[in-house]
Tab-separated table of N, CA and C in Angstrom:
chain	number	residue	atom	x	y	z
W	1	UNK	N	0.830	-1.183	0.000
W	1	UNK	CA	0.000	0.000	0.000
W	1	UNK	C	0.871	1.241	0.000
W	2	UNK	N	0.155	2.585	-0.199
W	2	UNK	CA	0.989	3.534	-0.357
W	2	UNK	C	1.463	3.913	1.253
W	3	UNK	N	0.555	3.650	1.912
W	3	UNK	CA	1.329	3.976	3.538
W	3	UNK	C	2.599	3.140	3.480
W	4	UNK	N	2.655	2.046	3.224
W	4	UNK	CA	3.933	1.476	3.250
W	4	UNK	C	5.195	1.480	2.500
W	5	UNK	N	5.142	2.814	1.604
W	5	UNK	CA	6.080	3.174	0.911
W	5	UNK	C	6.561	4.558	1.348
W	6	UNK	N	5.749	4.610	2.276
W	6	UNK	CA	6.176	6.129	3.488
W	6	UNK	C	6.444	6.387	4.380
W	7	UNK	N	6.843	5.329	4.675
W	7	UNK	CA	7.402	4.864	6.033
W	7	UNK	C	9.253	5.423	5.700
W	8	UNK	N	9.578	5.472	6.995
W	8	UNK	CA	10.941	6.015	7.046
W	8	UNK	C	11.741	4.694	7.011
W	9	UNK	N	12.954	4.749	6.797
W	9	UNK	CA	14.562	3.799	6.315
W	9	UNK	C	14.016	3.087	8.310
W	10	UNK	N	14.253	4.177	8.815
W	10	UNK	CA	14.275	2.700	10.721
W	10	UNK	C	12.654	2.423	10.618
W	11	UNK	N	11.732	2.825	10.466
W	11	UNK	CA	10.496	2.228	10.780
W	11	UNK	C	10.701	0.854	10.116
W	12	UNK	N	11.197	0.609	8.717
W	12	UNK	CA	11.078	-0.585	8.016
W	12	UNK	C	12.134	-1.596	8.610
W	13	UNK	N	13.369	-1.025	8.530
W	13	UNK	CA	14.355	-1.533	9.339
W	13	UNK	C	14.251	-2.189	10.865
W	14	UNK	N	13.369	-1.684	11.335
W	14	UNK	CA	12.322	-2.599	12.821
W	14	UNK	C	11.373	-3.323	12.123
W	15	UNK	N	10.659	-2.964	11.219
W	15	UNK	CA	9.949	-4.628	10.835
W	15	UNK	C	10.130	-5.780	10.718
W	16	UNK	N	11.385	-4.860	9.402
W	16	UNK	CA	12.258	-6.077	8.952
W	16	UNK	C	13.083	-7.072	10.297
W	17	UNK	N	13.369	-6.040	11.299
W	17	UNK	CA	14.203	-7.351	11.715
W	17	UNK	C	13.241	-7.952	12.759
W	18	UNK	N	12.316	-8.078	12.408
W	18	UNK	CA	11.378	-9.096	13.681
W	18	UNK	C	11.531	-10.219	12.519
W	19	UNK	N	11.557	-10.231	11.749
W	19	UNK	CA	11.706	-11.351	11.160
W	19	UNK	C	13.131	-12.018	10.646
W	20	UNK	N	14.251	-11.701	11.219
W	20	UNK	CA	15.021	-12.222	11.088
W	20	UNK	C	15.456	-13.454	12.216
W	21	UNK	N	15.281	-14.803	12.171
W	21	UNK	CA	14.976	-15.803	12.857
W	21	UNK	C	16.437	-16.234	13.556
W	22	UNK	N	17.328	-15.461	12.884
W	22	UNK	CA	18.926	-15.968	13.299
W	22	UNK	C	19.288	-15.206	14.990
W	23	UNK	N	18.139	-13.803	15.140
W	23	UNK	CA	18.777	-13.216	15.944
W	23	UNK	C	18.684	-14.275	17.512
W	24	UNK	N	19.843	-14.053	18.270
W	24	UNK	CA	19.925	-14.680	19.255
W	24	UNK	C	20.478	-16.068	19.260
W	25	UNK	N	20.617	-16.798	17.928
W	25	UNK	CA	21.639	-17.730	17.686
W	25	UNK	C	22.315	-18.183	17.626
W	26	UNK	N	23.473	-19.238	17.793
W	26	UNK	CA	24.939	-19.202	17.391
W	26	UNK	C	24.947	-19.787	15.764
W	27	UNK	N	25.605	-18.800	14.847
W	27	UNK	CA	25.994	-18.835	13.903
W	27	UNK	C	27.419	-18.693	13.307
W	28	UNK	N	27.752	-19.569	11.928
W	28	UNK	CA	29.075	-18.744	11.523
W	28	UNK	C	28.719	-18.471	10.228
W	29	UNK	N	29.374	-17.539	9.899
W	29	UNK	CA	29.381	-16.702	8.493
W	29	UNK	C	30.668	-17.299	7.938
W	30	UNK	N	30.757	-17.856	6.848
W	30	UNK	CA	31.917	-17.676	5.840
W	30	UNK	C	32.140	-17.114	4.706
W	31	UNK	N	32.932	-16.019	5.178
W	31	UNK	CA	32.789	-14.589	4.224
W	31	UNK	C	34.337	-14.845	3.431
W	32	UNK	N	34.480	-13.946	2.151
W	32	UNK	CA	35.662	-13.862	1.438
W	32	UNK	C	37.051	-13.086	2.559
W	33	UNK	N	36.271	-12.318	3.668
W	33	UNK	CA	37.691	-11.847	4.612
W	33	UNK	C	37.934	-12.975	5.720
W	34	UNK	N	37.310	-14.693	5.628
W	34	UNK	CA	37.378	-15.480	6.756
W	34	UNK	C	35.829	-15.803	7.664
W	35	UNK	N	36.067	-16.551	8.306
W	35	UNK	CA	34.669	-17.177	8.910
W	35	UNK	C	34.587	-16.351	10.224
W	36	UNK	N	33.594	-16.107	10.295
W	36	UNK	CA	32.913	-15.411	11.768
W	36	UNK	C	32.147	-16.292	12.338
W	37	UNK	N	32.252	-16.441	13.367
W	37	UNK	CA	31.768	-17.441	14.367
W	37	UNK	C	31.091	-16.766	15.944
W	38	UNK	N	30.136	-16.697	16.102
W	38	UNK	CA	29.325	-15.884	16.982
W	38	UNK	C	27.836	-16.135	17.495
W	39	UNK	N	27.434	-14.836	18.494
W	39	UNK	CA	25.747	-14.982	18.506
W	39	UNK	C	25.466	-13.674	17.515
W	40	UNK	N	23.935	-14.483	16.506
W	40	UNK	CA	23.613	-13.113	15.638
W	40	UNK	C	22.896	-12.193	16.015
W	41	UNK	N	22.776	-11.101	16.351
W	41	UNK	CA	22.523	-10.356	17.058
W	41	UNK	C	21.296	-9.700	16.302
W	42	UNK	N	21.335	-9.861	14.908
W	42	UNK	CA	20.168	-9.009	13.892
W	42	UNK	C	20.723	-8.537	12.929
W	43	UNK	N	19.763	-7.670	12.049
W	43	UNK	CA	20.117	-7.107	10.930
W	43	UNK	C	20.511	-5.793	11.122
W	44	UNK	N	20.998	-4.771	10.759
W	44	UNK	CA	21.589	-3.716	10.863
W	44	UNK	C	20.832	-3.103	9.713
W	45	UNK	N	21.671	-0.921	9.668
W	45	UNK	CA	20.050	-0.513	8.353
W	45	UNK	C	20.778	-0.847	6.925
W	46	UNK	N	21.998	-1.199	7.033
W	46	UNK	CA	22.456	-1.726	5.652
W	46	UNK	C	22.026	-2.925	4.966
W	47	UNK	N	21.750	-3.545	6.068
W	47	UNK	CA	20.885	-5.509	5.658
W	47	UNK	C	21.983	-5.961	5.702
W	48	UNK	N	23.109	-5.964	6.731
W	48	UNK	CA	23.713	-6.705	6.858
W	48	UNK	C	23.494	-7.505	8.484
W	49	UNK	N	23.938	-8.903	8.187
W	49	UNK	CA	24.016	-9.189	9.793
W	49	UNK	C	25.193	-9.276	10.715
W	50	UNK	N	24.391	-8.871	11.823
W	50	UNK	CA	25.486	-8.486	12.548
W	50	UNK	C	25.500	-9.315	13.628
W	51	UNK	N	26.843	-9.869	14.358
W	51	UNK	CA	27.404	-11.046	14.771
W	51	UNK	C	28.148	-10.527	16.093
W	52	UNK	N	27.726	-11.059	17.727
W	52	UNK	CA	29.100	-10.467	18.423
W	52	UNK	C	29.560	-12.321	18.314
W	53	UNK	N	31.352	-11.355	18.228
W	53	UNK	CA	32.043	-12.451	18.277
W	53	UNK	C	32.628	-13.336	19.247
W	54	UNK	N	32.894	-14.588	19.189
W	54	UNK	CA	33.197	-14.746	20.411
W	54	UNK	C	34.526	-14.008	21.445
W	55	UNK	N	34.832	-12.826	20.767
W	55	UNK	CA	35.880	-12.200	21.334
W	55	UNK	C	34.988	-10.809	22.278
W	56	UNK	N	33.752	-11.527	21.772
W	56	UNK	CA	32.842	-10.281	22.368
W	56	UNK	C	32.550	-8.833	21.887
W	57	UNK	N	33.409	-8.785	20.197
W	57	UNK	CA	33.022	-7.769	19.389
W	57	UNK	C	32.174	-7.918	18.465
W	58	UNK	N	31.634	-6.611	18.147
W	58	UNK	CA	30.250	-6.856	16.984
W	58	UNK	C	30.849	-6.609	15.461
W	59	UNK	N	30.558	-7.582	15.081
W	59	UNK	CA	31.232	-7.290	13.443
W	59	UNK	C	29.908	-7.862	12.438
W	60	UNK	N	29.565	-7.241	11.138
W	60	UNK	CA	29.044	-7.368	10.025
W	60	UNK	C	29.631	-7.664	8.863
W	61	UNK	N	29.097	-8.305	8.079
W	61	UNK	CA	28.640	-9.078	6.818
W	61	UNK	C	27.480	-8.285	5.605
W	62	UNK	N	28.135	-7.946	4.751
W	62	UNK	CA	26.525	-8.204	3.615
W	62	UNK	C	26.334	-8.969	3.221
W	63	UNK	N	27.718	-10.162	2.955
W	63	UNK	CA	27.373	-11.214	2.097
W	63	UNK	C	27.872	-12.580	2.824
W	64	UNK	N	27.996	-13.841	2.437
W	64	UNK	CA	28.639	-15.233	2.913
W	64	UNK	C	27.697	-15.995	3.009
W	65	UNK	N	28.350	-17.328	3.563
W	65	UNK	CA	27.384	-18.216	3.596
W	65	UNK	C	26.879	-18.619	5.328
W	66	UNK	N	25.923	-18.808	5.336
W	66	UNK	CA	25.280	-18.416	6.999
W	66	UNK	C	24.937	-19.867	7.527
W	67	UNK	N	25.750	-20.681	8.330
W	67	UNK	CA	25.713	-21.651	9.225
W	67	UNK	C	24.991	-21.139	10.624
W	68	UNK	N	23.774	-21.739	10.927
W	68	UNK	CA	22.984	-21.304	12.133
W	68	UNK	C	22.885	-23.479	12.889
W	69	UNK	N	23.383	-22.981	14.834
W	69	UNK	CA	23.212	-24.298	15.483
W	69	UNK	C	21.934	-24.455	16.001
């Protein structure tokens, strides 16, 4: 609908991530800079996901392949 094309970049960006099923997971990403191994924390407003690591830092991805336990 047209209301939903008028919505602001974070209103959608909170929709969107209720539906991202990874958040709170342990996942690894294997990306072209190496594998990330972490809990996923959600999507970010770029659409990337974002991962703390087990070093306890938050790092992102746009792309790889997504292993969820």
């Amino acid at each position: 609908t047209f209301k939903s094309l008028t919505q602001t970049t974070s209103d959608l960006m909170e929709k969107w991530s209720r539906y991202c099923f990874l958040t709170g997971k342990q996942v690894s990403v294997n990306t072209t800079n190496g594998l990330i191994h972490g809990e996923c924390q959600g999507i970010d407003d770029r659409g990337a996901i974002v991962i703390c690591d087990d070093a306890g830092e938050l790092r992102s991805t746009l792309s790889g392949q997504v292993v969820y336990f």
